[in-house]
mmCIF file of C-alpha atoms and ligand atoms in Angstrom:
data_model
loop_
_atom_site.group_PDB
_atom_site.id
_atom_site.type_symbol
_atom_site.label_atom_id
_atom_site.label_comp_id
_atom_site.label_asym_id
_atom_site.label_seq_id
_atom_site.Cartn_x
_atom_site.Cartn_y
_atom_site.Cartn_z
ATOM 1 C CA MET O 1 129.098 86.822 88.506
ATOM 2 C CA LYS O 2 128.945 86.577 84.724
ATOM 3 C CA THR O 3 131.955 87.371 82.527
ATOM 4 C CA LEU O 4 132.170 91.066 81.630
ATOM 5 C CA GLU O 5 133.594 92.519 78.420
ATOM 6 C CA THR O 6 134.233 96.150 79.361
ATOM 7 C CA LEU O 7 134.550 96.209 83.158
ATOM 8 C CA LEU O 8 137.080 94.760 85.571
ATOM 9 C CA VAL O 9 135.740 93.844 89.000
ATOM 10 C CA ASP O 10 138.035 93.099 91.908
ATOM 11 C CA ILE O 11 136.550 92.318 95.321
ATOM 12 C CA LYS O 12 138.903 92.340 98.302
ATOM 13 C CA ASP O 13 138.223 92.805 102.038
ATOM 14 C CA GLY O 14 134.583 93.637 101.310
ATOM 15 C CA ILE O 15 135.419 96.422 98.845
ATOM 16 C CA ALA O 16 134.553 96.050 95.151
ATOM 17 C CA VAL O 17 136.685 98.018 92.700
ATOM 18 C CA ILE O 18 134.978 98.433 89.326
ATOM 19 C CA THR O 19 137.263 99.659 86.540
ATOM 20 C CA ILE O 20 135.770 100.892 83.269
ATOM 21 C CA ASN O 21 138.192 99.231 80.889
ATOM 22 C CA ARG O 22 138.195 100.828 77.419
ATOM 23 C CA PRO O 23 141.407 102.876 77.679
ATOM 24 C CA LYS O 24 141.826 103.257 73.886
ATOM 25 C CA ALA O 25 138.470 105.089 73.795
ATOM 26 C CA LEU O 26 139.250 106.948 77.059
ATOM 27 C CA ASN O 27 136.747 104.601 78.759
ATOM 28 C CA ALA O 28 133.804 106.067 76.840
ATOM 29 C CA ILE O 29 130.487 104.533 77.862
ATOM 30 C CA ASN O 30 129.156 102.447 74.994
ATOM 31 C CA HIS O 31 126.036 100.299 75.228
ATOM 32 C CA THR O 32 127.997 97.347 76.617
ATOM 33 C CA VAL O 33 129.542 99.434 79.408
ATOM 34 C CA MET O 34 126.121 100.805 80.358
ATOM 35 C CA SER O 35 124.528 97.333 80.289
ATOM 36 C CA GLU O 36 127.338 95.836 82.364
ATOM 37 C CA VAL O 37 127.213 98.623 84.969
ATOM 38 C CA GLY O 38 123.437 98.076 85.097
ATOM 39 C CA TYR O 39 123.928 94.342 85.574
ATOM 40 C CA LEU O 40 126.403 94.872 88.441
ATOM 41 C CA PHE O 41 124.139 97.253 90.353
ATOM 42 C CA SER O 42 120.955 95.227 89.796
ATOM 43 C CA GLU O 43 122.165 91.677 90.449
ATOM 44 C CA GLY O 44 125.861 91.115 89.713
ATOM 45 C CA LEU O 45 127.454 92.439 92.901
ATOM 46 C CA PRO O 46 127.099 90.601 96.252
ATOM 47 C CA LEU O 47 125.825 93.770 97.960
ATOM 48 C CA ASP O 48 125.092 91.986 101.267
ATOM 49 C CA GLU O 49 128.782 91.153 101.600
ATOM 50 C CA LEU O 50 130.185 94.540 100.581
ATOM 51 C CA LYS O 51 131.300 97.482 102.704
ATOM 52 C CA GLY O 52 131.688 99.730 99.690
ATOM 53 C CA ILE O 53 132.273 100.133 95.981
ATOM 54 C CA ILE O 54 134.915 102.173 94.142
ATOM 55 C CA ILE O 55 134.444 103.077 90.467
ATOM 56 C CA THR O 56 137.465 104.212 88.459
ATOM 57 C CA GLY O 57 138.756 104.294 84.871
ATOM 58 C CA SER O 58 141.512 102.299 83.229
ATOM 59 C CA GLY O 59 144.806 104.039 82.402
ATOM 60 C CA ASP O 60 146.136 107.355 83.638
ATOM 61 C CA LYS O 61 144.424 109.749 81.238
ATOM 62 C CA ALA O 62 140.691 109.391 81.711
ATOM 63 C CA PHE O 63 138.094 108.395 84.244
ATOM 64 C CA ILE O 64 135.466 108.385 81.466
ATOM 65 C CA ALA O 65 135.462 110.782 78.480
ATOM 66 C CA GLY O 66 131.684 110.599 78.055
ATOM 67 C CA ALA O 67 129.132 108.490 76.277
ATOM 68 C CA ASP O 68 130.593 106.807 73.202
ATOM 69 C CA ILE O 69 129.993 109.432 70.517
ATOM 70 C CA LYS O 70 130.517 106.875 67.745
ATOM 71 C CA GLU O 71 127.271 105.149 68.798
ATOM 72 C CA PHE O 72 125.231 108.328 68.182
ATOM 73 C CA ILE O 73 125.415 108.045 64.407
ATOM 74 C CA GLY O 74 122.047 107.402 62.785
ATOM 75 C CA LEU O 75 119.978 107.302 65.988
ATOM 76 C CA THR O 76 116.340 108.351 65.692
ATOM 77 C CA ALA O 77 114.706 110.596 68.318
ATOM 78 C CA GLU O 78 112.997 107.533 69.784
ATOM 79 C CA GLU O 79 116.249 105.587 69.998
ATOM 80 C CA GLY O 80 117.944 108.624 71.564
ATOM 81 C CA SER O 81 115.244 108.811 74.249
ATOM 82 C CA GLU O 82 115.543 105.076 74.900
ATOM 83 C CA LYS O 83 119.315 105.435 75.271
ATOM 84 C CA SER O 84 118.855 108.312 77.706
ATOM 85 C CA ALA O 85 116.147 106.532 79.729
ATOM 86 C CA PHE O 86 118.335 103.425 80.040
ATOM 87 C CA GLY O 87 121.249 105.573 81.266
ATOM 88 C CA HIS O 88 118.967 107.251 83.816
ATOM 89 C CA LYS O 89 117.807 103.847 85.081
ATOM 90 C CA VAL O 90 121.354 102.538 85.476
ATOM 91 C CA PHE O 91 122.710 105.690 87.128
ATOM 92 C CA ASN O 92 119.693 105.838 89.472
ATOM 93 C CA SER O 93 120.593 102.301 90.556
ATOM 94 C CA ILE O 94 124.083 103.550 91.502
ATOM 95 C CA GLU O 95 122.630 106.528 93.387
ATOM 96 C CA GLN O 96 120.152 104.293 95.219
ATOM 97 C CA CYS O 97 122.681 101.565 96.020
ATOM 98 C CA PRO O 98 122.491 100.816 99.783
ATOM 99 C CA VAL O 99 126.258 100.296 99.864
ATOM 100 C CA PRO O 100 128.388 103.468 99.563
ATOM 101 C CA VAL O 101 129.819 104.112 96.098
ATOM 102 C CA ILE O 102 132.795 106.416 95.537
ATOM 103 C CA ALA O 103 134.082 107.597 92.161
ATOM 104 C CA ALA O 104 137.896 107.674 92.061
ATOM 105 C CA ILE O 105 138.324 110.100 89.166
ATOM 106 C CA ASN O 106 141.700 109.601 87.508
ATOM 107 C CA GLY O 107 141.599 112.034 84.572
ATOM 108 C CA TYR O 108 138.931 113.319 82.178
ATOM 109 C CA SER O 109 135.432 113.156 83.667
ATOM 110 C CA LEU O 110 133.271 114.360 80.810
ATOM 111 C CA GLY O 111 129.670 114.131 79.662
ATOM 112 C CA GLY O 112 128.191 110.725 80.521
ATOM 113 C CA GLY O 113 131.335 109.956 82.554
ATOM 114 C CA ASN O 114 130.813 112.971 84.756
ATOM 115 C CA GLU O 115 127.145 111.996 84.997
ATOM 116 C CA LEU O 116 128.177 108.565 86.273
ATOM 117 C CA ALA O 117 130.518 110.214 88.809
ATOM 118 C CA MET O 118 127.688 112.479 89.987
ATOM 119 C CA ALA O 119 125.421 109.471 90.540
ATOM 120 C CA CYS O 120 127.991 108.064 92.997
ATOM 121 C CA HIS O 121 127.631 109.000 96.672
ATOM 122 C CA LEU O 122 131.140 110.479 96.873
ATOM 123 C CA ARG O 123 133.745 111.753 94.401
ATOM 124 C CA ILE O 124 137.471 112.205 94.848
ATOM 125 C CA CYS O 125 139.964 112.923 92.085
ATOM 126 C CA SER O 126 143.613 112.975 91.133
ATOM 127 C CA ASP O 127 145.198 116.383 90.570
ATOM 128 C CA ASN O 128 145.228 115.854 86.773
ATOM 129 C CA ALA O 129 141.435 115.403 86.559
ATOM 130 C CA MET O 130 139.316 117.609 84.294
ATOM 131 C CA PHE O 131 135.536 117.877 84.546
ATOM 132 C CA GLY O 132 132.866 119.031 82.161
ATOM 133 C CA GLN O 133 129.586 118.558 80.389
ATOM 134 C CA PRO O 134 130.664 119.340 76.811
ATOM 135 C CA GLU O 135 127.468 118.113 75.099
ATOM 136 C CA VAL O 136 126.503 121.493 73.584
ATOM 137 C CA LYS O 137 129.735 121.314 71.553
ATOM 138 C CA LEU O 138 128.111 118.346 69.801
ATOM 139 C CA GLY O 139 124.809 120.203 69.483
ATOM 140 C CA LEU O 140 123.477 117.921 72.205
ATOM 141 C CA ILE O 141 122.368 118.172 75.831
ATOM 142 C CA PRO O 142 123.391 115.855 78.707
ATOM 143 C CA GLY O 143 121.475 112.582 78.556
ATOM 144 C CA TYR O 144 122.297 110.692 81.735
ATOM 145 C CA GLY O 145 121.054 113.139 84.384
ATOM 146 C CA GLY O 146 123.749 115.817 84.022
ATOM 147 C CA SER O 147 121.415 118.778 83.559
ATOM 148 C CA GLN O 148 119.866 117.937 86.938
ATOM 149 C CA ARG O 149 122.709 116.573 89.076
ATOM 150 C CA PHE O 150 125.233 119.255 88.007
ATOM 151 C CA ILE O 151 122.897 121.820 89.645
ATOM 152 C CA GLN O 152 122.733 119.717 92.828
ATOM 153 C CA TYR O 153 126.503 119.944 93.293
ATOM 154 C CA LEU O 154 127.384 123.321 91.749
ATOM 155 C CA GLY O 155 124.244 125.442 92.132
ATOM 156 C CA LYS O 156 122.288 126.833 89.176
ATOM 157 C CA GLY O 157 124.672 129.676 88.259
ATOM 158 C CA ARG O 158 127.880 127.667 87.970
ATOM 159 C CA ALA O 159 126.102 124.665 86.445
ATOM 160 C CA MET O 160 124.371 126.831 83.845
ATOM 161 C CA GLU O 161 127.636 128.501 82.820
ATOM 162 C CA LEU O 162 129.510 125.213 82.440
ATOM 163 C CA LEU O 163 126.606 123.508 80.654
ATOM 164 C CA LEU O 164 126.200 126.414 78.199
ATOM 165 C CA THR O 165 129.889 127.096 77.502
ATOM 166 C CA ALA O 166 131.034 123.425 77.604
ATOM 167 C CA ASP O 167 134.103 124.677 79.488
ATOM 168 C CA MET O 168 136.049 122.209 81.597
ATOM 169 C CA ILE O 169 137.147 122.817 85.188
ATOM 170 C CA ASP O 170 140.271 121.389 86.790
ATOM 171 C CA ALA O 171 140.605 119.475 90.065
ATOM 172 C CA THR O 172 141.199 122.609 92.168
ATOM 173 C CA LYS O 173 138.037 124.258 90.834
ATOM 174 C CA ALA O 174 136.065 121.006 91.240
ATOM 175 C CA LEU O 175 137.106 120.944 94.914
ATOM 176 C CA GLU O 176 136.188 124.612 95.351
ATOM 177 C CA TYR O 177 132.785 123.997 93.697
ATOM 178 C CA GLY O 178 132.085 120.937 95.882
ATOM 179 C CA LEU O 179 131.983 118.491 92.964
ATOM 180 C CA VAL O 180 134.738 116.465 94.650
ATOM 181 C CA THR O 181 135.695 116.308 98.308
ATOM 182 C CA HIS O 182 139.403 115.389 98.024
ATOM 183 C CA VAL O 183 142.177 115.923 95.464
ATOM 184 C CA THR O 184 145.176 113.568 95.601
ATOM 185 C CA PRO O 185 148.359 112.868 93.650
ATOM 186 C CA PRO O 186 147.470 110.219 91.019
ATOM 187 C CA GLN O 187 149.409 107.465 92.793
ATOM 188 C CA GLU O 188 147.444 108.019 96.044
ATOM 189 C CA LEU O 189 143.950 108.141 94.530
ATOM 190 C CA MET O 190 142.989 104.510 95.109
ATOM 191 C CA SER O 191 144.454 104.333 98.616
ATOM 192 C CA VAL O 192 142.534 107.462 99.656
ATOM 193 C CA ALA O 193 139.324 106.051 98.122
ATOM 194 C CA THR O 194 139.892 102.754 99.967
ATOM 195 C CA LYS O 195 140.533 104.587 103.235
ATOM 196 C CA ILE O 196 137.268 106.547 102.962
ATOM 197 C CA ILE O 197 135.238 103.454 102.028
ATOM 198 C CA SER O 198 136.871 101.414 104.845
ATOM 199 C CA LYS O 199 135.963 104.100 107.371
ATOM 200 C CA ILE O 200 132.327 104.100 106.201
ATOM 201 C CA GLY O 201 132.463 100.282 106.270
ATOM 202 C CA SER O 202 133.233 100.381 110.001
ATOM 203 C CA ARG O 203 129.975 102.284 110.696
ATOM 204 C CA GLY O 204 126.547 100.694 111.122
ATOM 205 C CA PRO O 205 125.728 99.303 107.644
ATOM 206 C CA ASP O 206 121.997 99.792 108.000
ATOM 207 C CA ALA O 207 122.507 103.356 109.246
ATOM 208 C CA VAL O 208 124.758 104.010 106.230
ATOM 209 C CA ALA O 209 122.114 102.612 103.829
ATOM 210 C CA LYS O 210 119.322 104.639 105.441
ATOM 211 C CA THR O 211 121.463 107.803 105.414
ATOM 212 C CA ILE O 212 122.037 107.387 101.662
ATOM 213 C CA GLU O 213 118.302 106.909 101.140
ATOM 214 C CA THR O 214 117.330 109.880 103.300
ATOM 215 C CA VAL O 215 119.839 112.262 101.704
ATOM 216 C CA ASN O 216 118.673 111.177 98.231
ATOM 217 C CA ALA O 217 115.061 111.842 99.299
ATOM 218 C CA TYR O 218 115.882 115.572 99.589
ATOM 219 C CA PHE O 219 116.294 115.693 95.811
ATOM 220 C CA ASP O 220 113.215 113.597 95.010
ATOM 221 C CA LYS O 221 110.127 115.754 94.508
ATOM 222 C CA GLU O 222 107.901 112.738 95.258
ATOM 223 C CA GLN O 223 109.372 112.141 98.709
ATOM 224 C CA ASP O 224 109.210 113.818 102.118
ATOM 225 C CA GLY O 225 112.815 113.597 103.341
ATOM 226 C CA PHE O 226 112.001 114.986 106.796
ATOM 227 C CA GLY O 227 109.213 112.428 107.219
ATOM 228 C CA LEU O 228 111.507 109.639 106.088
ATOM 229 C CA GLU O 229 114.125 110.729 108.637
ATOM 230 C CA ILE O 230 111.583 110.580 111.476
ATOM 231 C CA ASP O 231 110.476 107.107 110.369
ATOM 232 C CA TYR O 232 114.006 105.697 109.961
ATOM 233 C CA PHE O 233 115.295 107.327 113.155
ATOM 234 C CA GLY O 234 112.549 105.573 115.120
ATOM 235 C CA LYS O 235 113.186 102.216 113.453
ATOM 236 C CA ALA O 236 116.941 102.551 113.981
ATOM 237 C CA MET O 237 116.416 103.252 117.676
ATOM 238 C CA ALA O 238 114.838 99.827 118.151
ATOM 239 C CA SER O 239 117.360 97.993 115.947
ATOM 240 C CA ASP O 240 120.090 95.585 117.011
ATOM 241 C CA GLN O 241 122.649 97.771 115.244
ATOM 242 C CA THR O 242 121.825 100.820 117.360
ATOM 243 C CA LYS O 243 121.724 98.660 120.522
ATOM 244 C CA GLU O 244 125.212 97.395 119.650
ATOM 245 C CA GLY O 245 126.503 100.920 118.841
ATOM 246 C CA VAL O 246 125.150 102.380 122.083
ATOM 247 C CA ALA O 247 126.381 99.410 124.172
ATOM 248 C CA ALA O 248 129.854 99.721 122.621
ATOM 249 C CA PHE O 249 129.978 103.430 123.495
ATOM 250 C CA ILE O 250 129.009 102.784 127.109
ATOM 251 C CA GLU O 251 131.371 99.807 127.439
ATOM 252 C CA LYS O 252 134.202 101.837 125.800
ATOM 253 C CA ARG O 253 134.849 99.291 123.036
ATOM 254 C CA LYS O 254 134.570 99.155 119.250
ATOM 255 C CA PRO O 255 131.107 98.176 117.966
ATOM 256 C CA ASN O 256 130.663 94.922 116.084
ATOM 257 C CA PHE O 257 127.924 96.017 113.689
ATOM 258 C CA ARG O 258 128.352 93.320 111.099
ATOM 259 C CA GLY O 259 127.464 90.604 113.607
ATOM 260 C CA THR O 260 124.030 92.190 114.222
ATOM 261 C CA ASN O 261 120.794 92.348 112.295
ATOM 262 C CA SER O 262 119.278 95.678 111.365
HETATM 263 N N1 LIG A 301 133.375 108.660 72.558
HETATM 264 C C1 LIG A 301 134.048 107.873 71.710
HETATM 265 N N2 LIG A 301 135.402 107.892 71.586
HETATM 266 C C2 LIG A 301 136.057 108.770 72.339
HETATM 267 C C3 LIG A 301 135.421 109.637 73.234
HETATM 268 C C4 LIG A 301 134.013 109.548 73.350
HETATM 269 N N3 LIG A 301 133.310 110.298 74.203
HETATM 270 N N4 LIG A 301 136.358 110.416 73.831
HETATM 271 C C5 LIG A 301 137.544 110.036 73.327
HETATM 272 N N5 LIG A 301 137.376 109.056 72.428
HETATM 273 C C6 LIG A 301 138.404 108.370 71.633
HETATM 274 C C7 LIG A 301 138.879 109.219 70.478
HETATM 275 O O1 LIG A 301 138.012 109.124 69.386
HETATM 276 C C8 LIG A 301 140.243 108.632 70.236
HETATM 277 O O2 LIG A 301 140.072 107.444 69.504
HETATM 278 P P1 LIG A 301 140.934 107.166 68.159
HETATM 279 O O3 LIG A 301 142.344 107.070 68.657
HETATM 280 O O4 LIG A 301 140.379 105.874 67.665
HETATM 281 O O5 LIG A 301 140.704 108.327 67.281
HETATM 282 C C9 LIG A 301 140.716 108.235 71.619
HETATM 283 O O6 LIG A 301 139.544 108.157 72.445
HETATM 284 C C10 LIG A 301 141.655 109.252 72.254
HETATM 285 O O7 LIG A 301 141.012 110.510 72.226
HETATM 286 P P2 LIG A 301 141.704 111.833 71.639
HETATM 287 O O8 LIG A 301 142.687 111.481 70.563
HETATM 288 O O9 LIG A 301 140.617 112.792 71.292
HETATM 289 O O10 LIG A 301 142.515 112.313 72.924
HETATM 290 P P3 LIG A 301 142.945 113.816 73.287
HETATM 291 O O11 LIG A 301 143.899 113.702 74.409
HETATM 292 O O12 LIG A 301 143.372 114.552 72.069
HETATM 293 O O13 LIG A 301 141.584 114.520 73.809
HETATM 294 C C11 LIG A 301 139.508 114.619 75.055
HETATM 295 C C12 LIG A 301 140.954 114.048 74.969
HETATM 296 C C13 LIG A 301 139.572 116.138 75.288
HETATM 297 C C14 LIG A 301 138.812 113.953 76.226
HETATM 298 C C15 LIG A 301 138.781 114.323 73.720
HETATM 299 O O14 LIG A 301 138.935 112.933 73.434
HETATM 300 C C16 LIG A 301 137.316 114.636 73.718
HETATM 301 O O15 LIG A 301 136.940 115.796 73.620
HETATM 302 N N6 LIG A 301 136.457 113.597 73.838
HETATM 303 C C17 LIG A 301 135.023 113.761 73.776
HETATM 304 C C18 LIG A 301 134.470 114.338 75.060
HETATM 305 C C19 LIG A 301 132.972 114.536 74.957
HETATM 306 O O16 LIG A 301 132.482 115.271 74.119
HETATM 307 N N7 LIG A 301 132.224 113.854 75.848
HETATM 308 C C20 LIG A 301 130.787 113.943 75.876
HETATM 309 C C21 LIG A 301 130.176 112.864 75.037
HETATM 310 S S1 LIG A 301 128.442 113.086 74.798
HETATM 311 C C22 LIG A 301 127.746 112.498 76.208
HETATM 312 O O17 LIG A 301 128.397 112.031 77.128
HETATM 313 C C23 LIG A 301 126.254 112.614 76.218
HETATM 314 C C24 LIG A 301 125.596 112.165 77.479
HETATM 315 O O18 LIG A 301 125.428 112.922 78.399
HETATM 316 C C25 LIG A 301 125.001 110.853 77.546
#
């Protein structure tokens, strides 16, 4: 893996922890952060060897406070669209990653930071986390998928209100709205994230990858999610991983999925 300027990557026991490391700027996503996240999810991470990925922010104040506003100065409309399209590409690569990705949200999750969190498969947060899409305060709209993914998690009514007012919600509200699935004390955030990823890592890896793909298909207007499920269910039935899972159930033992081919 090449040397990274803005991210820390720690791989242990098959789990990669990616830390966005710009604490003085509350981990705001500048071009280098976006490029390095893109590099990791396209070629930098050894996905075949990983059970899961955790993304978090450096320090105890912010997960990510948004795109780096200082980089907006002087951009033309064309450059703005290019910036947005690049962010979409990178965040789509997180969403489509065959290995489960969880955002461990340790503080402010705003704008582009919240958009990154929403591209992850799962989100948990510490009880000091605050969430929002404050772009309209800047006279802007979300640029990295927020206008679309916020609706997927919150529904149109709640998403519209938060997008139009730029109000933030706290961890309790985020749990109630379904934006996160667990709220923890700050000191337990990473251990809870690791526990969830380890549990998923003990399941059939190919089944996990295909589940991610099939769930994502629901939100893709070009795809038939039901058709994909029928196809993948059939293929799974004939796979070594399902044979191992079924045999383990009948023999009353733990399955050894990682020793099988899909
Ligand atoms: N971009 C660049 N720098 C940022 C930043 C951002 N999004 N958020 C915080 N910072 C910097 C501040 O400029 C400050 O740096 P200096 O010390 O050099 O001045 C440092 O981080 C600490 O921030 P504050 O002093 O503001 O900390 P605070 O505790 O008073 O406030 C905050 C925290 C409420 C998160 C506030 O920093 C804030 O409102 N940040 C901006 C949030 C925002 O608008 N995010 C959306 C960005 S637009 C976007 O993301 C578009 C998109 O969809 C692609």
